[in-house]
Amino acid sequence: MPGRKLRRRTARLTKAAAVAPRPVDKLRPVVRCPSIKYNRRVRAGRGFSLAELKEAGIPKKYAPTIGISVDPRRANLSTEPLALNVERLKAYQARLIIFPRRVGQHKNTDSSKEEVDAHKEEGKITRKTHSVLPIINEAREKAIGEVKKSEMGEGESAAYRKLRDARSEARLVGVREKRAKAKDDEATAAKK
């Protein structure tokens, strides 16, 4: 392994150990990319807007302390992304287990003693938030991809050939009529 790669890896591991049992990264919102070219794609944003935090019932100064990134400049222009990100925040809150800062001093924002003890016994610590709550691009999943021959309906197997044949028929209809008429004329002339 080259030196820089190794240094970065050890830095990541020491950071993970220092912040444990907290995840290394913060929870980020789902946002659409700008411009017509990319707006079908979704990605992780800088932080949740104040409106989203308010809808989810999380105070704006408390959010960064529990691993939620906040961007006070971000505005919600429509209700769908707002609802999606509020849902994301609520899912995160449902999974979140907050350990008390000092042993014996339990606050109402902390998780219950039973939850904390059960979590310590299980040893399930999430290192990365995006692995638990991934940002899924639904447009890509719903998009129509390449159609396989097995998925095609009956009689659709040679669509290109059929189109070419239809084009040829349309182009040669006059020539074929002329030939048929000439043939009929010859047949009537031969009978006389």
Coordinates of C-alpha atoms in Angstrom, one line a residue:
M1 CA 0.0 0.0 0.0
P2 CA 1.4 3.4 -0.9
G3 CA 2.2 5.8 2.0
R4 CA -0.6 8.3 1.5
K5 CA -3.3 5.7 1.1
L6 CA -2.1 4.1 4.4
R7 CA -2.0 7.4 6.2
R8 CA -5.5 8.3 5.1
R9 CA -6.8 4.8 6.1
T10 CA -5.2 5.1 9.6
A11 CA -6.6 8.6 10.0
R12 CA -10.1 7.4 9.1
L13 CA -9.8 4.5 11.7
T14 CA -8.5 6.8 14.4
K15 CA -11.3 9.3 13.8
A16 CA -13.9 6.4 13.9
A17 CA -12.4 5.2 17.2
A18 CA -12.4 8.8 18.7
V19 CA -16.0 9.5 17.9
A20 CA -17.3 5.9 18.7
P21 CA -20.1 4.9 19.2
R22 CA -21.2 7.8 17.1
P23 CA -21.2 7.4 13.3
V24 CA -18.3 9.1 11.4
D25 CA -20.5 11.1 9.0
K26 CA -23.6 13.2 9.5
L27 CA -27.1 12.7 8.2
R28 CA -27.6 14.7 5.0
P29 CA -30.8 15.5 3.1
V30 CA -31.9 14.3 -0.3
V31 CA -31.6 17.1 -2.9
R32 CA -32.1 17.3 -6.7
C33 CA -29.1 18.3 -8.9
P34 CA -29.5 21.7 -10.6
S35 CA -30.0 22.2 -14.4
I36 CA -32.3 20.4 -16.8
K37 CA -29.5 18.0 -17.7
Y38 CA -29.2 16.5 -14.2
N39 CA -32.4 17.3 -12.4
R40 CA -33.7 13.7 -12.6
R41 CA -30.8 12.7 -10.3
V42 CA -30.8 13.0 -6.5
R43 CA -27.8 13.3 -4.3
A44 CA -26.8 14.2 -0.7
G45 CA -27.2 17.8 0.1
R46 CA -25.2 20.1 2.4
G47 CA -27.7 20.1 5.3
F48 CA -31.4 20.0 6.2
S49 CA -33.4 23.3 6.0
L50 CA -34.8 24.9 9.0
A51 CA -38.4 24.2 7.7
E52 CA -37.6 20.5 7.5
L53 CA -36.2 20.5 11.1
K54 CA -39.3 22.3 12.3
E55 CA -41.6 19.8 10.6
A56 CA -39.7 16.9 12.2
G57 CA -39.8 18.6 15.6
I58 CA -36.0 19.0 16.0
P59 CA -34.6 22.3 17.4
K60 CA -32.0 23.8 15.0
K61 CA -29.3 24.1 17.6
Y62 CA -29.9 20.5 18.9
A63 CA -29.7 18.9 15.4
P64 CA -25.9 19.2 14.9
T65 CA -25.3 17.7 18.4
I66 CA -27.1 14.5 17.3
G67 CA -25.4 14.1 14.0
I68 CA -27.7 16.0 11.7
S69 CA -26.2 18.5 9.3
V70 CA -28.0 21.8 9.1
D71 CA -28.0 24.4 6.2
P72 CA -29.9 27.5 7.3
R73 CA -29.6 29.0 3.7
R74 CA -31.4 26.2 2.0
A75 CA -35.1 26.8 1.1
N76 CA -37.8 24.3 0.2
L77 CA -39.4 25.3 -3.1
S78 CA -41.9 22.4 -3.1
T79 CA -43.6 20.1 -0.6
E80 CA -42.5 16.7 -2.0
P81 CA -38.8 17.1 -1.1
L82 CA -39.8 18.6 2.2
A83 CA -41.9 15.6 3.0
L84 CA -39.2 13.2 1.9
N85 CA -36.5 14.8 4.1
V86 CA -38.9 15.1 7.1
E87 CA -39.5 11.3 6.6
R88 CA -35.7 10.8 6.5
L89 CA -35.3 12.8 9.7
K90 CA -38.0 10.8 11.5
A91 CA -36.5 7.5 10.4
Y92 CA -33.1 8.7 11.7
Q93 CA -34.7 9.7 15.0
A94 CA -36.4 6.3 15.4
R95 CA -33.1 4.5 15.0
L96 CA -31.1 7.0 17.1
I97 CA -29.9 5.9 20.6
I98 CA -28.5 8.8 22.6
F99 CA -26.2 7.8 25.4
P100 CA -26.1 10.0 28.6
R101 CA -23.1 12.3 28.8
R102 CA -22.4 11.5 32.4
V103 CA -23.2 8.2 34.1
G104 CA -26.2 8.5 36.4
Q105 CA -27.2 11.9 35.0
H106 CA -30.1 11.0 32.7
K107 CA -31.7 13.8 30.6
N108 CA -35.1 13.6 28.9
T109 CA -33.5 13.9 25.5
D110 CA -31.4 10.8 26.2
S111 CA -32.6 7.3 25.3
S112 CA -34.0 5.1 28.0
K113 CA -31.6 3.1 30.2
E114 CA -33.0 -0.2 28.8
E115 CA -32.3 0.9 25.2
V116 CA -28.7 2.0 26.0
D117 CA -28.0 -1.3 27.9
A118 CA -29.5 -3.4 25.1
H119 CA -27.4 -1.6 22.5
K120 CA -24.2 -2.0 24.5
E121 CA -24.8 -5.7 24.9
E122 CA -25.6 -6.2 21.2
G123 CA -22.6 -4.2 20.1
K124 CA -24.4 -2.9 17.0
I125 CA -22.6 0.3 16.2
T126 CA -23.3 2.0 12.9
R127 CA -20.1 3.5 11.5
K128 CA -21.7 5.3 8.5
T129 CA -25.1 6.9 8.4
H130 CA -25.4 6.6 4.6
S131 CA -25.1 2.8 4.9
V132 CA -28.2 2.7 7.1
L133 CA -30.2 5.5 5.4
P134 CA -29.0 5.4 1.8
I135 CA -30.0 8.0 -0.9
I136 CA -31.7 6.0 -3.5
N137 CA -32.3 7.4 -7.0
E138 CA -35.9 6.3 -7.7
A139 CA -35.9 7.8 -11.2
R140 CA -33.2 5.3 -12.2
E141 CA -35.1 2.3 -10.8
K142 CA -38.3 3.3 -12.6
A143 CA -36.5 4.1 -15.8
I144 CA -37.1 1.9 -18.8
G145 CA -33.9 0.0 -19.6
E146 CA -33.0 -2.3 -22.4
V147 CA -35.8 -4.8 -23.2
K148 CA -34.7 -8.4 -23.4
K149 CA -36.0 -10.9 -26.0
S150 CA -37.6 -13.0 -23.2
E151 CA -39.6 -9.9 -22.0
M152 CA -40.9 -9.1 -25.5
G153 CA -44.5 -10.0 -26.4
E154 CA -45.4 -12.4 -29.1
G155 CA -44.5 -11.2 -32.6
E156 CA -42.3 -8.4 -31.4
S157 CA -39.0 -10.2 -31.8
A158 CA -38.1 -8.8 -35.3
A159 CA -39.4 -5.2 -34.9
Y160 CA -36.6 -3.6 -37.0
R161 CA -37.1 -6.1 -39.8
K162 CA -40.9 -5.4 -39.8
L163 CA -40.3 -1.7 -40.0
R164 CA -37.9 -2.1 -42.9
D165 CA -40.4 -4.4 -44.7
A166 CA -43.3 -1.9 -44.2
R167 CA -41.1 0.9 -45.5
S168 CA -40.2 -1.2 -48.5
E169 CA -43.8 -2.1 -49.2
A170 CA -44.9 1.6 -49.0
R171 CA -42.0 2.6 -51.4
L172 CA -42.7 -0.1 -54.0
V173 CA -46.5 -0.2 -54.0
G174 CA -46.8 1.8 -57.3
V175 CA -44.1 -0.3 -59.1
R176 CA -45.8 -3.6 -58.0
E177 CA -49.3 -2.3 -59.2
K178 CA -47.8 -1.4 -62.6
R179 CA -46.1 -4.9 -62.9
A180 CA -49.4 -6.6 -61.9
K181 CA -51.3 -4.5 -64.5
A182 CA -48.8 -5.3 -67.2
K183 CA -49.0 -9.0 -66.4
D184 CA -52.8 -8.9 -66.6
D185 CA -52.6 -7.1 -69.9
E186 CA -50.3 -9.7 -71.3
A187 CA -52.6 -12.5 -70.1
T188 CA -55.6 -10.9 -71.7
A189 CA -53.6 -10.4 -75.0
A190 CA -52.5 -14.0 -75.0
K191 CA -56.1 -15.2 -74.6
K192 CA -57.3 -13.3 -77.8

